[in-house]
């Protein structure tokens, strides 16, 4: 900069910390929104005594939370309420589940540093307030807020969202799954889903494979309905795909791949509920006459029809969506050219890896993995996770090339989010990828099959 300080007197450290806190508070607000909706959906499902697929996952959470109730539905309500109660606390009241969820030495350190978070929603609001015009100018104070928000977002927005999804939607099971544009079957009415809130799709998933819906699809010449996975919600469906084999075609791709998925011409509607529903798909949808429906206003697209998800009205919402999508199929199919890419992706991506399923795969103990690391056969584990980006050479280039380099050096890679969408489409999650690994890691992979 030309001047050492801004016109208000803020220096570069203040300006950078303020912008960083603004981004962190906004991101925290996003994933706290997701866990809030997930907890509400679990609670409402339990109150209506509807299906809860992950009873073992529920028991594990009850043990962590100290819930001793025996009825599954009451347990689910208590679990959801415990999460919600923490989210809604004021910022001056610490959340109680942090200590139960966190690794104890780390919790102790957070306590020493004074960064244990208060109510997660209030913390996000405080972060937004601090970084507004001429408020906080202490970079260290703002960065400590970022750490506090990181704790609440990590434990609630990420970990607990996943664990609550395990309860409601079923636990991941390790299996092979098809990925990439090849999963799109043009014989079906195809709905691409984008977002992060899998629990909003429970009713729609069931209704799409009901005899009535299939009969309606057949009346217009389609074989039925399929959900085509895109972005994180597709990744979550893939993870739990063993419970949804009929309705889910597979995960076609990540954030920026959404444009290519639509360009196949075989998608009849997009149903979105969160990020990353790219504004860039709006023009593609207009051009290819693809219906856009949004079920959570936080991710409203300019040309999408807003049909808000309300739990008590979800059955009507699903019926409305099905009617709209059938209309879209009737209007566009036969007129819009198909540009399928059946060679894209692969049929044998390893998926369904969770802490529980992986430990089970290892024979019920982490010891085999620990031994491999201790002996140096595997040099370590690196997480390549989160959003894929366009930096460093183009979409997915950095994450895919980094993963190749790491496995070449006998380092195991764990991946999630859109990073894994690119990594899996490029074949790095297939058994054949072992050939790209260094000699020790390759031998371990071959031994495991
Ligand atoms: S991983 Fe990142 S880019 Fe992908 S859908 Fe989630 S937030 Fe968006």
Coordinates of C-alpha atoms and ligand atoms in Angstrom, one line a residue:
X1 CA 0.0 0.0 0.0
X2 CA 1.0 3.6 -0.6
X3 CA 0.2 4.7 3.0
X4 CA 1.0 2.7 6.2
X5 CA -2.5 3.2 7.5
X6 CA -6.0 3.5 6.0
X7 CA -7.9 6.9 6.3
X8 CA -9.5 5.6 9.6
X9 CA -6.1 4.8 11.0
X10 CA -6.4 1.0 10.7
X11 CA -3.0 -0.7 9.8
X12 CA -2.5 -3.7 7.5
X13 CA -2.7 -6.2 10.4
X14 CA -6.1 -4.8 11.5
X15 CA -7.5 -4.8 7.9
X16 CA -6.3 -8.3 7.2
X17 CA -7.6 -9.7 10.5
X18 CA -10.9 -8.0 10.1
X19 CA -11.4 -9.4 6.6
X20 CA -10.4 -12.8 7.8
X21 CA -12.8 -12.7 10.8
X22 CA -15.6 -11.6 8.5
X23 CA -14.9 -14.7 6.3
X24 CA -14.7 -17.0 9.3
X25 CA -17.8 -15.7 10.9
X26 CA -19.7 -16.0 7.7
X27 CA -18.5 -19.6 7.1
X28 CA -19.3 -20.5 10.7
X29 CA -22.8 -19.1 10.3
X30 CA -23.2 -21.4 7.2
X31 CA -22.3 -24.7 8.9
X32 CA -24.1 -23.8 12.1
X33 CA -27.2 -23.3 9.9
X34 CA -26.6 -26.8 8.5
X35 CA -26.3 -28.5 11.9
X36 CA -29.3 -26.6 13.2
X37 CA -31.5 -27.9 10.3
X38 CA -30.1 -31.4 10.7
X39 CA -30.9 -31.4 14.4
X40 CA -34.4 -30.1 13.8
X41 CA -35.0 -32.7 11.2
X42 CA -33.8 -35.5 13.5
X43 CA -36.0 -34.2 16.3
X44 CA -39.1 -33.8 14.1
X45 CA -38.6 -37.2 12.6
X46 CA -38.4 -38.7 16.1
X47 CA -41.4 -36.8 17.4
X48 CA -43.4 -38.3 14.5
X49 CA -41.9 -41.7 15.2
X50 CA -40.7 -42.1 11.6
X51 CA -37.7 -44.1 10.5
X52 CA -34.4 -43.6 12.1
X53 CA -31.8 -45.6 10.2
X54 CA -28.7 -45.4 12.4
X55 CA -29.7 -46.8 15.8
X56 CA -26.1 -47.8 16.6
X57 CA -25.0 -44.3 15.8
X58 CA -27.7 -43.0 18.1
X59 CA -26.5 -45.1 20.9
X60 CA -22.9 -43.9 20.5
X61 CA -24.0 -40.3 20.6
X62 CA -26.1 -41.0 23.7
X63 CA -23.0 -42.5 25.4
X64 CA -21.0 -39.4 24.5
X65 CA -23.7 -37.0 25.7
X66 CA -24.5 -39.1 28.9
X67 CA -28.1 -39.8 27.8
X68 CA -29.5 -42.9 29.5
X69 CA -33.1 -43.0 28.0
X70 CA -34.0 -46.4 26.5
X71 CA -36.7 -45.5 23.9
X72 CA -35.0 -44.8 20.5
X73 CA -37.3 -41.9 19.6
X74 CA -36.9 -40.2 23.0
X75 CA -33.2 -40.7 22.7
X76 CA -33.1 -39.0 19.3
X77 CA -35.1 -36.1 20.7
X78 CA -32.8 -35.7 23.6
X79 CA -29.7 -35.8 21.4
X80 CA -31.1 -33.2 19.0
X81 CA -32.2 -31.0 21.9
X82 CA -28.8 -31.1 23.4
X83 CA -27.2 -29.9 20.2
X84 CA -29.9 -27.2 19.7
X85 CA -29.6 -26.0 23.3
X86 CA -25.9 -25.4 22.8
X87 CA -26.4 -23.6 19.5
X88 CA -28.9 -21.2 21.0
X89 CA -26.9 -20.2 24.1
X90 CA -25.7 -16.6 24.4
X91 CA -22.0 -16.0 23.6
X92 CA -21.3 -15.5 27.3
X93 CA -22.5 -19.1 28.2
X94 CA -20.1 -21.9 27.1
X95 CA -21.5 -24.8 25.1
X96 CA -21.6 -28.0 27.1
X97 CA -21.0 -30.6 24.4
X98 CA -17.6 -29.3 23.5
X99 CA -16.0 -31.0 26.4
X100 CA -17.8 -34.3 25.6
X101 CA -16.9 -34.2 22.0
X102 CA -13.3 -32.9 22.0
X103 CA -10.0 -34.7 22.4
X104 CA -9.3 -34.1 26.2
X105 CA -5.8 -32.6 25.9
X106 CA -7.0 -30.3 23.2
X107 CA -10.0 -29.2 25.3
X108 CA -7.6 -28.5 28.2
X109 CA -5.5 -26.3 25.9
X110 CA -8.5 -24.4 24.7
X111 CA -9.5 -23.8 28.3
X112 CA -6.1 -22.5 29.1
X113 CA -6.2 -20.1 26.1
X114 CA -9.7 -18.9 27.0
X115 CA -11.1 -19.8 23.6
X116 CA -13.9 -22.2 24.6
X117 CA -16.9 -21.0 22.5
X118 CA -20.2 -19.7 23.8
X119 CA -23.4 -20.4 21.9
X120 CA -22.5 -21.1 18.3
X121 CA -25.0 -18.8 16.6
X122 CA -24.2 -15.9 19.0
X123 CA -20.4 -16.4 18.4
X124 CA -21.0 -16.0 14.7
X125 CA -23.0 -12.8 15.3
X126 CA -20.2 -11.5 17.6
X127 CA -17.7 -12.1 14.9
X128 CA -19.7 -10.2 12.3
X129 CA -20.1 -7.3 14.8
X130 CA -16.4 -7.1 15.6
X131 CA -15.3 -6.8 12.0
X132 CA -17.7 -4.1 11.0
X133 CA -16.7 -0.5 10.4
X134 CA -14.4 1.0 13.0
X135 CA -15.1 -1.6 15.7
X136 CA -12.3 -4.0 16.7
X137 CA -8.8 -3.0 15.7
X138 CA -6.9 -5.6 17.7
X139 CA -5.7 -8.3 15.3
X140 CA -4.8 -10.7 18.1
X141 CA -8.3 -10.4 19.6
X142 CA -9.9 -10.9 16.3
X143 CA -7.8 -14.0 15.5
X144 CA -8.7 -15.5 18.8
X145 CA -12.3 -15.1 17.8
X146 CA -11.5 -17.0 14.6
X147 CA -10.1 -19.9 16.7
X148 CA -13.2 -19.9 18.9
X149 CA -15.4 -20.0 15.8
X150 CA -13.2 -22.7 14.4
X151 CA -13.9 -24.9 17.5
X152 CA -17.7 -24.4 17.3
X153 CA -17.9 -24.8 13.6
X154 CA -15.7 -27.9 13.6
X155 CA -17.5 -29.7 16.4
X156 CA -21.0 -28.7 15.6
X157 CA -21.1 -27.7 11.9
X158 CA -19.0 -30.5 10.7
X159 CA -18.6 -33.4 13.2
X160 CA -22.1 -33.3 14.7
X161 CA -23.8 -32.7 11.4
X162 CA -22.2 -35.9 10.2
X163 CA -23.0 -37.9 13.3
X164 CA -26.6 -36.7 13.3
X165 CA -26.8 -37.6 9.6
X166 CA -25.5 -41.1 10.6
X167 CA -28.5 -41.4 13.0
X168 CA -31.2 -40.1 10.6
X169 CA -29.9 -41.3 7.2
X170 CA -27.9 -44.4 8.0
X171 CA -24.2 -45.1 8.6
X172 CA -21.6 -45.2 5.9
X173 CA -20.6 -48.7 4.7
X174 CA -17.4 -49.3 2.8
X175 CA -18.1 -50.3 -0.8
X176 CA -17.3 -49.6 -4.4
X177 CA -19.5 -47.0 -6.2
X178 CA -19.6 -45.6 -9.7
X179 CA -18.6 -41.9 -10.1
X180 CA -18.4 -39.2 -12.8
X181 CA -20.6 -38.3 -15.6
X182 CA -21.1 -42.0 -16.5
X183 CA -23.6 -42.3 -13.6
X184 CA -26.2 -40.2 -15.5
X185 CA -28.8 -42.5 -17.1
X186 CA -30.8 -40.6 -19.7
X187 CA -33.6 -43.2 -19.5
X188 CA -34.6 -41.7 -16.2
X189 CA -36.0 -38.3 -15.1
X190 CA -32.8 -36.9 -13.6
X191 CA -32.6 -34.5 -10.7
X192 CA -29.2 -33.0 -9.8
X193 CA -29.0 -32.1 -6.2
X194 CA -26.6 -29.4 -4.8
X195 CA -25.9 -28.4 -1.3
X196 CA -25.0 -29.8 2.1
X197 CA -28.2 -30.7 3.8
X198 CA -28.9 -34.3 3.1
X199 CA -31.6 -34.5 5.8
X200 CA -33.8 -32.2 3.8
X201 CA -34.1 -34.9 1.1
X202 CA -35.4 -37.8 3.2
X203 CA -39.1 -37.6 2.1
X204 CA -38.2 -36.8 -1.6
X205 CA -35.9 -39.7 -1.8
X206 CA -38.6 -42.1 -0.6
X207 CA -41.3 -40.6 -2.7
X208 CA -39.3 -40.7 -5.9
X209 CA -39.1 -44.5 -5.8
X210 CA -42.8 -45.0 -4.7
X211 CA -45.0 -46.9 -7.2
X212 CA -47.1 -43.8 -7.8
X213 CA -44.0 -41.7 -8.8
X214 CA -42.6 -44.4 -11.0
X215 CA -46.0 -44.8 -12.7
X216 CA -46.1 -41.1 -13.3
X217 CA -42.6 -41.2 -14.8
X218 CA -43.6 -44.1 -17.1
X219 CA -46.6 -42.2 -18.3
X220 CA -44.2 -39.6 -19.9
X221 CA -41.8 -42.2 -21.2
X222 CA -39.2 -42.4 -18.5
X223 CA -38.1 -45.4 -16.5
X224 CA -38.4 -43.6 -13.2
X225 CA -36.5 -41.0 -11.2
X226 CA -32.9 -40.7 -10.3
X227 CA -31.0 -38.3 -8.0
X228 CA -27.6 -37.4 -9.5
X229 CA -25.1 -36.4 -6.9
X230 CA -23.3 -33.1 -7.1
X231 CA -21.3 -31.0 -4.5
X232 CA -21.2 -32.1 -0.9
X233 CA -24.8 -33.4 -0.6
X234 CA -24.0 -35.8 -3.5
X235 CA -20.9 -36.8 -1.6
X236 CA -22.9 -37.5 1.5
X237 CA -25.4 -39.6 -0.5
X238 CA -22.5 -41.5 -2.0
X239 CA -21.1 -42.1 1.5
X240 CA -24.4 -43.5 2.7
X241 CA -25.2 -44.9 -0.8
X242 CA -25.7 -48.5 0.5
X243 CA -29.0 -47.3 2.0
X244 CA -30.1 -45.5 -1.2
X245 CA -29.3 -47.8 -4.1
X246 CA -32.6 -47.4 -5.9
X247 CA -32.9 -43.7 -6.1
X248 CA -29.3 -42.6 -6.2
X249 CA -27.4 -42.9 -9.5
X250 CA -24.1 -41.9 -8.0
X251 CA -21.9 -38.9 -7.4
X252 CA -21.3 -37.2 -10.8
X253 CA -19.0 -34.4 -9.7
X254 CA -18.0 -31.5 -7.5
X255 CA -18.7 -27.8 -7.4
X256 CA -17.4 -26.7 -10.8
X257 CA -18.3 -30.0 -12.4
X258 CA -21.9 -29.1 -12.0
X259 CA -21.8 -27.1 -15.2
X260 CA -20.5 -30.2 -17.1
X261 CA -23.2 -32.4 -15.5
X262 CA -25.9 -30.1 -16.8
X263 CA -24.2 -29.8 -20.2
X264 CA -24.9 -33.5 -20.7
X265 CA -28.4 -32.5 -21.4
X266 CA -29.8 -35.4 -19.4
X267 CA -30.5 -33.4 -16.2
X268 CA -34.2 -32.3 -16.0
X269 CA -34.1 -30.3 -12.8
X270 CA -31.7 -29.0 -10.1
X271 CA -32.9 -29.0 -6.5
X272 CA -30.6 -27.0 -4.3
X273 CA -30.5 -26.2 -0.7
X274 CA -27.1 -24.7 0.1
X275 CA -23.6 -24.1 -1.3
X276 CA -22.2 -24.7 -3.7
X277 CA -25.0 -24.0 -6.1
X278 CA -22.9 -21.9 -8.5
X279 CA -24.5 -18.8 -10.0
X280 CA -22.8 -19.9 -13.2
X281 CA -25.3 -22.8 -13.6
X282 CA -28.2 -20.4 -14.0
X283 CA -27.3 -19.5 -17.6
X284 CA -26.7 -23.2 -18.4
X285 CA -30.2 -24.1 -16.9
X286 CA -31.8 -21.3 -19.0
X287 CA -30.2 -22.5 -22.2
X288 CA -31.0 -26.2 -21.6
X289 CA -34.5 -25.6 -20.2
X290 CA -33.5 -27.2 -16.8
X291 CA -35.9 -26.4 -14.0
X292 CA -34.3 -24.9 -10.9
X293 CA -35.9 -25.4 -7.5
X294 CA -34.5 -24.1 -4.3
X295 CA -35.7 -25.5 -0.9
X296 CA -33.7 -23.3 1.4
X297 CA -33.7 -19.5 0.8
X298 CA -30.1 -19.1 2.0
X299 CA -29.1 -20.4 -1.4
X300 CA -31.8 -18.9 -3.5
X301 CA -30.7 -18.7 -7.2
X302 CA -32.1 -15.8 -9.2
X303 CA -33.9 -18.1 -11.7
X304 CA -34.9 -20.8 -9.2
X305 CA -38.4 -21.3 -8.0
X306 CA -38.5 -21.0 -4.2
X307 CA -40.2 -23.9 -2.5
X308 CA -39.1 -23.7 1.1
X309 CA -38.6 -27.0 3.1
X310 CA -41.0 -27.0 6.1
X311 CA -40.9 -30.3 7.9
X312 CA -44.6 -30.6 8.5
X313 CA -45.3 -29.9 4.8
X314 CA -42.5 -32.0 3.4
X315 CA -44.9 -34.6 1.7
X316 CA -46.7 -31.9 -0.3
X317 CA -43.3 -30.3 -1.2
X318 CA -42.1 -33.6 -2.5
X319 CA -45.3 -34.1 -4.6
X320 CA -44.9 -30.5 -6.0
X321 CA -41.3 -31.1 -6.9
X322 CA -42.1 -34.4 -8.6
X323 CA -44.9 -32.6 -10.7
X324 CA -42.5 -29.8 -11.6
X325 CA -39.8 -32.1 -12.7
X326 CA -42.1 -34.3 -14.8
X327 CA -43.3 -31.1 -16.6
X328 CA -39.6 -30.1 -17.2
X329 CA -38.9 -33.6 -18.6
X330 CA -41.9 -33.4 -20.9
X331 CA -40.9 -29.9 -22.1
X332 CA -37.2 -30.5 -22.8
X333 CA -36.5 -34.1 -23.6
X334 CA -36.3 -34.7 -27.3
X335 CA -35.6 -31.0 -27.9
X336 CA -32.4 -30.5 -26.0
X337 CA -29.4 -32.5 -27.4
X338 CA -27.7 -35.1 -25.2
X339 CA -23.9 -34.9 -24.8
X340 CA -23.3 -37.8 -22.5
X341 CA -19.8 -38.8 -21.5
X342 CA -20.1 -42.4 -20.4
X343 CA -16.4 -42.9 -20.3
X344 CA -16.0 -40.1 -17.7
X345 CA -15.2 -41.3 -14.1
X346 CA -15.1 -45.0 -13.1
X347 CA -17.2 -47.8 -11.6
X348 CA -15.1 -48.7 -8.7
X349 CA -14.4 -45.8 -6.4
X350 CA -13.9 -46.8 -2.8
X351 CA -16.4 -45.0 -0.6
X352 CA -18.3 -45.3 2.7
X353 CA -15.3 -44.6 4.9
X354 CA -16.1 -43.3 8.4
X355 CA -14.3 -43.7 11.7
X356 CA -16.6 -46.6 12.5
X357 CA -16.6 -48.4 9.1
X358 CA -12.8 -48.0 8.8
X359 CA -12.1 -49.4 12.2
X360 CA -14.5 -52.3 11.4
X361 CA -12.6 -52.9 8.2
X362 CA -9.3 -53.0 10.2
X363 CA -10.8 -55.8 12.4
X364 CA -12.2 -53.6 15.2
X365 CA -8.9 -51.9 16.2
X366 CA -6.7 -49.1 14.9
X367 CA -3.6 -51.2 15.8
X368 CA -2.9 -52.5 12.2
X369 CA -2.9 -48.9 10.9
X370 CA -0.8 -47.7 13.9
X371 CA 1.7 -50.6 13.3
X372 CA 2.0 -49.7 9.6
X373 CA 2.8 -46.1 10.4
X374 CA 5.2 -47.0 13.3
X375 CA 7.1 -49.4 11.0
X376 CA 7.4 -46.8 8.4
X377 CA 5.5 -48.7 5.7
X378 CA 3.1 -45.8 5.7
X379 CA 4.9 -42.6 6.4
X380 CA 1.8 -40.8 7.6
X381 CA -1.7 -39.7 6.8
X382 CA -2.6 -36.4 5.1
X383 CA -6.1 -34.9 4.7
X384 CA -6.8 -33.4 1.3
X385 CA -10.2 -32.0 2.2
X386 CA -12.7 -29.3 1.6
X387 CA -13.5 -27.2 -1.5
X388 CA -11.6 -27.8 -4.7
X389 CA -10.5 -24.6 -6.3
X390 CA -9.4 -23.2 -9.6
X391 CA -6.0 -22.0 -8.4
X392 CA -2.7 -23.6 -9.4
X393 CA -3.4 -24.8 -12.9
X394 CA -7.2 -25.2 -13.1
X395 CA -10.1 -27.0 -11.5
X396 CA -9.0 -30.0 -9.3
X397 CA -5.4 -29.8 -10.6
X398 CA -3.8 -28.9 -7.3
X399 CA -5.7 -31.5 -5.2
X400 CA -5.3 -34.3 -7.7
X401 CA -1.5 -33.6 -8.3
X402 CA -0.9 -33.2 -4.6
X403 CA -2.6 -36.5 -3.9
X404 CA -0.5 -38.2 -6.5
X405 CA 2.7 -36.8 -5.0
X406 CA 1.7 -37.8 -1.5
X407 CA 0.9 -41.5 -2.3
X408 CA 4.0 -41.7 -4.4
X409 CA 5.9 -40.9 -1.2
X410 CA 4.0 -43.7 0.7
X411 CA 1.7 -41.2 2.5
X412 CA -1.9 -42.2 2.9
X413 CA -4.5 -39.6 1.8
X414 CA -7.9 -39.1 3.5
X415 CA -10.2 -36.9 1.5
X416 CA -13.7 -35.3 1.8
X417 CA -15.8 -32.6 0.3
X418 CA -15.3 -31.4 -3.2
X419 CA -11.6 -32.3 -3.1
X420 CA -12.7 -35.9 -3.1
X421 CA -15.1 -35.3 -6.0
X422 CA -12.2 -34.5 -8.2
X423 CA -9.8 -37.0 -6.7
X424 CA -12.3 -39.9 -7.2
X425 CA -13.3 -38.8 -10.7
X426 CA -9.6 -39.0 -11.7
X427 CA -9.4 -42.6 -10.4
X428 CA -7.4 -42.1 -7.3
X429 CA -9.9 -43.9 -5.1
X430 CA -9.9 -47.1 -7.1
X431 CA -7.9 -50.2 -6.3
X432 CA -5.9 -49.6 -9.5
X433 CA -4.5 -46.3 -8.0
X434 CA -2.3 -48.5 -5.8
X435 CA 0.0 -48.7 -8.9
X436 CA 0.7 -44.9 -8.5
X437 CA 1.7 -45.3 -4.9
X438 CA 5.3 -45.7 -3.5
X439 CA 6.5 -49.3 -3.1
X440 CA 5.5 -49.7 0.6
X441 CA 2.1 -48.1 0.4
X442 CA 1.5 -50.1 -2.8
X443 CA 2.3 -53.3 -1.1
X444 CA -0.1 -52.5 1.8
X445 CA -2.9 -51.6 -0.7
X446 CA -2.3 -54.8 -2.7
X447 CA -2.4 -56.9 0.4
X448 CA -5.7 -55.4 1.4
X449 CA -7.1 -56.0 -2.1
Ligands
LIG1 S1 -16.7 -28.8 -0.4 FE1 -16.6 -26.6 -0.7 S2 -16.9 -26.3 -2.9 FE2 -17.7 -28.3 -2.4 S3 -19.9 -28.0 -2.0 FE3 -18.8 -28.0 0.0 S4 -18.5 -25.8 0.3 FE4 -18.9 -26.0 -1.9

